[in-house]
Amino acid sequence: MSLRLRPLALAASLYCCAPWALAAPAAWDSVNLLQQADDLPEDFQAHFFDVPLVVRVERDGQYLGDARAVLSRDNRVQLLDFSDSADSALPDRERERWLHALAEPQPLGECAGQCAPGLQRLHYSLESSLLSLATSEGQRTPADQRYLQLPDAGSRGLILRHQLNAYAGQGFNTAGRYALDAQGSLGHWSTVASYQLDRSSEQGAVLRHSVQSLYAQRELRDHFLRVGYFLPNFQGVTRQPRAPNSPNYTSLGLMAGSSDILLADSSAPSVYPVYVTANREGMLEVYRDGSLILTQALQPGLQRVDTRRLPGGIYEVELRVVEDGRETSRERSLIHKPGNWANPERRWRYSVFAGYQSSLFDSFHDPERGRGAFGGIVNYLAHPRAIVGLSVQQVGRQQAVGTSLDWQVHDRFNLYTNAYRASGADSGDGSGLDVQGIWRYARGTVVASHSRSWQERRREDEDYYPGRWAEAERPQFPTRSGWLRNSALALNHRVGNSGHLSARVSHSQGVSSGVGLDLSFNRRQRLFGSDANWRASVFDRPANASSGQRRNRGVDFTLSLALGQAQRRYSANLGTRTGRTGGRDLYAGGGVQQSFEDGLVRSIGAQASVDREGVGVGSSLQFEHPALRGDLQAQRSSAGGQLSGSVNLESTMAIGGGHLALAGGQLGSGAGTGMIVDLASDLPGLKLGAHDSRGGSYTLRPGRNFVPVAAYRSGQLQLDFVGREAPAASIQPAALGYHLNKGGVAYQQVSVQRTLTVMGHLRDAQDRPLAGAQVINHTSRSVSEASGFFTLEMSASQPTLEVRHPSVGECRLSLLAGEHPSEDDVVMLGTLRCPLPAAPLAVGLLNDGVGR
């Protein structure tokens, strides 16, 4: 054949073979296990069917792990366990998921009838010993893969958080607050409700109550929708311009805005792509400030750098290309990843609301009730270094307009500005400007801020100086219009590895005028063989009520030392300040605090101080109960000896799956989604560790537990024993999967039973080895080898075995005590015959001393 015709002939051959190549997967699917095993010798087939084999498992073409599986002659497959998964990029929860889904034999081929969620097809190749799983996730389009998949049927649940705060003392009224926050899930909607009952300690204060929110919200990929009662503020934007006259009363209406909650990958690439070129296969090294932060494999030619894994911000990096162990090129490039901007391709972010002012079970008087309420806010990514914001809102007769600019001037310098203008029928007109800049250097930061606002008119019932004042002591300052200015410059500098210097200079003009100076030095070191922290500070601050309306000047030295018993700290302080009458006041004090890891009381402390007024004492206590947590404080003032005290209580209640759980510890604080776990065990003093695949570890104890989990993202709680020495016991199930919307609560039961390892040899009635028999107990299951031998973890409290095999049907064995040898937690059963002989078979176990 001519050399000119060879390429044409090759192209024609490939074209003709294309239909066969495309049809090859279907042809493979039609070949069952018996057809694939026809070419095997008959002796080999006995070691291929109904016995544990090691196979490679792939999910949608991705390596899942090496596993032990059982293949049956009726074209079914069963997974026993995974033996190796070190080279798999998929998380452990995926292996647990499919191990559970294929625990019972499943037919190969296209899935029909009752199948595991998401499973569409199973295929096994004898030639490559490969088990392939085709799932619905593999058919998702790239657009679908960008977003989290919500639970098909949604989720149900309700989490109630109760808070109680109270303060009382001699000489003033009692103040208190009770708040109830509810987060729920109903299908694909999340529900939010909050209620507050409070009373202040001011003269003439009355008991007030209000429903601050009661709405439902739905996440819709890049957006959210809210319906119900809510405060007319904004959500879903990166920078929100500040403006006065923000309404404190609820509106009934709709709100919509941008949302990044359902983004599957919150990491964003650089706004401007970065490219490198390599002549040969090699490696790219990315350095920032001399530190390696990323490596990437390179192929010959021009290619794009994967900047998603780089940290956020705008900074310079150095790109080094290494080929054959030798650096071939080096260049510098700029990374543009704006902070808090998950997708730089979407340069606009927004939030809008519309409705009318309305309240529900509210004791407040809203002068704008029944009037319209609407507003909107937008953020625009004008440049990778600059985010511009604009907000407009009108609630009744109150109007407010605000603008903002978030500008990263340099890699180490950020500037944030905010300007606003507001007007209202009752509160008057006002305008203002805020500027804040932060400069970061190698060992610290410098922060400068300035704000100024103009108040045209104030309501007569408002006071520049709120607080508790006796009528004779109330300062007589004029309530006038004018500019209010505040400026500050702060420095935080790290000195060595254990020292820290802080300095702040401020100037205010308006309500309180003057210059303030604070300077302090902190150091952590070893003192008297113990860990110690000490701080020295000097201050000069503007006049206030506690300093007799004179400037407050003084110095302070504080020492905190861990001395004596573990978890105990001592502290002492000495200094001088301006007293209540304006004179110099020397003071000294000391305290001790003891912490506890377990028990109802978690910490207890006591303090005492001496000054020119007298002696003051105080005490504090923190406690934590499975249903309630909180703290108590009590004080006796050195001035007059007045007694005062306060209490803060918090409790969380979760309802889901028809069950209720109380969480008083830190697990329930702030939890918006969770799981109720009932743990039953025959082991005394059991503790289980629950490790969330999404991050976080928790401790479970026998009884009812509540564990917070991540919302919207599917995950798993891996359970194991706490401590280095695990008991001979089985955890069923060992992994708890979840996939919940915000506010959803799932329910799971976990059983931990003491186990024994039993080893035996199965034979049939003709004394032939019983290969491929499933040996099942309440705790675990196993499959006998071709020789009939098996090993199984068995519950010590339920010593029964069930043997399943097509040739013998079902065979149940009751294991009695005292007839077979045992060592520690291992029992040798010897030969077991199935089907059972005429008399029931009893196999002995040594209960005394076994598994203890």
Short mmCIF file of N, CA, C and O in Angstrom, two decimals, residues 447 449 486-492 502-507 515-520 538-540:
data_model
loop_
_atom_site.label_atom_id
_atom_site.label_comp_id
_atom_site.label_asym_id
_atom_site.label_seq_id
_atom_site.Cartn_x
_atom_site.Cartn_y
_atom_site.Cartn_z
N VAL A 447 -4.01 49.69 62.79
CA VAL A 447 -5.39 49.96 62.40
C VAL A 447 -5.69 51.42 62.69
O VAL A 447 -5.49 51.90 63.82
N SER A 449 -8.81 54.42 62.22
CA SER A 449 -10.23 54.57 61.95
C SER A 449 -10.67 55.99 62.25
O SER A 449 -10.10 56.67 63.12
N ASN A 486 -15.05 60.61 66.01
CA ASN A 486 -14.23 59.66 66.74
C ASN A 486 -13.09 59.21 65.82
O ASN A 486 -13.34 58.77 64.69
N SER A 487 -11.86 59.31 66.31
CA SER A 487 -10.68 58.88 65.56
C SER A 487 -9.83 58.00 66.47
O SER A 487 -9.76 58.24 67.70
N ALA A 488 -9.16 57.01 65.87
CA ALA A 488 -8.33 56.11 66.68
C ALA A 488 -7.21 55.55 65.83
O ALA A 488 -7.36 55.36 64.60
N LEU A 489 -6.08 55.29 66.47
CA LEU A 489 -4.94 54.64 65.84
C LEU A 489 -4.45 53.56 66.80
O LEU A 489 -4.11 53.86 67.96
N ALA A 490 -4.43 52.30 66.34
CA ALA A 490 -4.08 51.17 67.21
C ALA A 490 -2.93 50.39 66.61
O ALA A 490 -2.85 50.21 65.38
N LEU A 491 -2.04 49.92 67.47
CA LEU A 491 -0.88 49.11 67.07
C LEU A 491 -0.87 47.82 67.86
O LEU A 491 -1.03 47.84 69.09
N ASN A 492 -0.68 46.70 67.16
CA ASN A 492 -0.49 45.41 67.79
C ASN A 492 0.80 44.82 67.23
O ASN A 492 0.89 44.56 66.02
N SER A 502 0.65 46.31 72.76
CA SER A 502 -0.56 46.94 72.24
C SER A 502 -0.56 48.41 72.63
O SER A 502 -0.24 48.76 73.77
N ALA A 503 -0.93 49.24 71.65
CA ALA A 503 -1.03 50.67 71.90
C ALA A 503 -2.21 51.23 71.13
O ALA A 503 -2.46 50.81 69.99
N ARG A 504 -2.93 52.17 71.74
CA ARG A 504 -4.08 52.78 71.09
C ARG A 504 -4.21 54.24 71.53
O ARG A 504 -4.17 54.54 72.73
N VAL A 505 -4.35 55.12 70.55
CA VAL A 505 -4.59 56.53 70.78
C VAL A 505 -5.92 56.88 70.14
O VAL A 505 -6.17 56.54 68.97
N SER A 506 -6.81 57.53 70.89
CA SER A 506 -8.13 57.87 70.37
C SER A 506 -8.46 59.32 70.69
O SER A 506 -7.95 59.89 71.67
N HIS A 507 -9.30 59.90 69.86
CA HIS A 507 -9.78 61.26 70.09
C HIS A 507 -11.26 61.30 69.74
O HIS A 507 -11.67 60.83 68.68
N VAL A 515 -8.85 63.14 74.51
CA VAL A 515 -7.88 62.21 73.93
C VAL A 515 -7.65 61.08 74.92
O VAL A 515 -7.51 61.32 76.13
N GLY A 516 -7.63 59.85 74.42
CA GLY A 516 -7.38 58.68 75.25
C GLY A 516 -6.14 57.95 74.80
O GLY A 516 -5.83 57.88 73.61
N LEU A 517 -5.39 57.40 75.78
CA LEU A 517 -4.17 56.66 75.49
C LEU A 517 -4.15 55.39 76.32
O LEU A 517 -4.37 55.43 77.54
N ASP A 518 -3.91 54.25 75.65
CA ASP A 518 -3.75 52.95 76.32
C ASP A 518 -2.51 52.29 75.77
O ASP A 518 -2.34 52.17 74.55
N LEU A 519 -1.64 51.84 76.67
CA LEU A 519 -0.41 51.15 76.29
C LEU A 519 -0.21 49.96 77.21
O LEU A 519 -0.27 50.11 78.44
N SER A 520 -0.02 48.77 76.64
CA SER A 520 0.14 47.57 77.46
C SER A 520 1.13 46.62 76.83
O SER A 520 1.33 46.63 75.60
N VAL A 538 -0.44 51.11 81.06
CA VAL A 538 -0.59 52.49 81.51
C VAL A 538 -1.69 53.13 80.66
O VAL A 538 -1.80 52.83 79.47
N PHE A 539 -2.52 53.99 81.27
CA PHE A 539 -3.65 54.54 80.54
C PHE A 539 -3.92 55.98 80.99
O PHE A 539 -3.61 56.37 82.12
N ASP A 540 -4.51 56.72 80.05
CA ASP A 540 -4.95 58.10 80.29
C ASP A 540 -6.19 58.28 79.43
O ASP A 540 -6.09 58.47 78.21
#
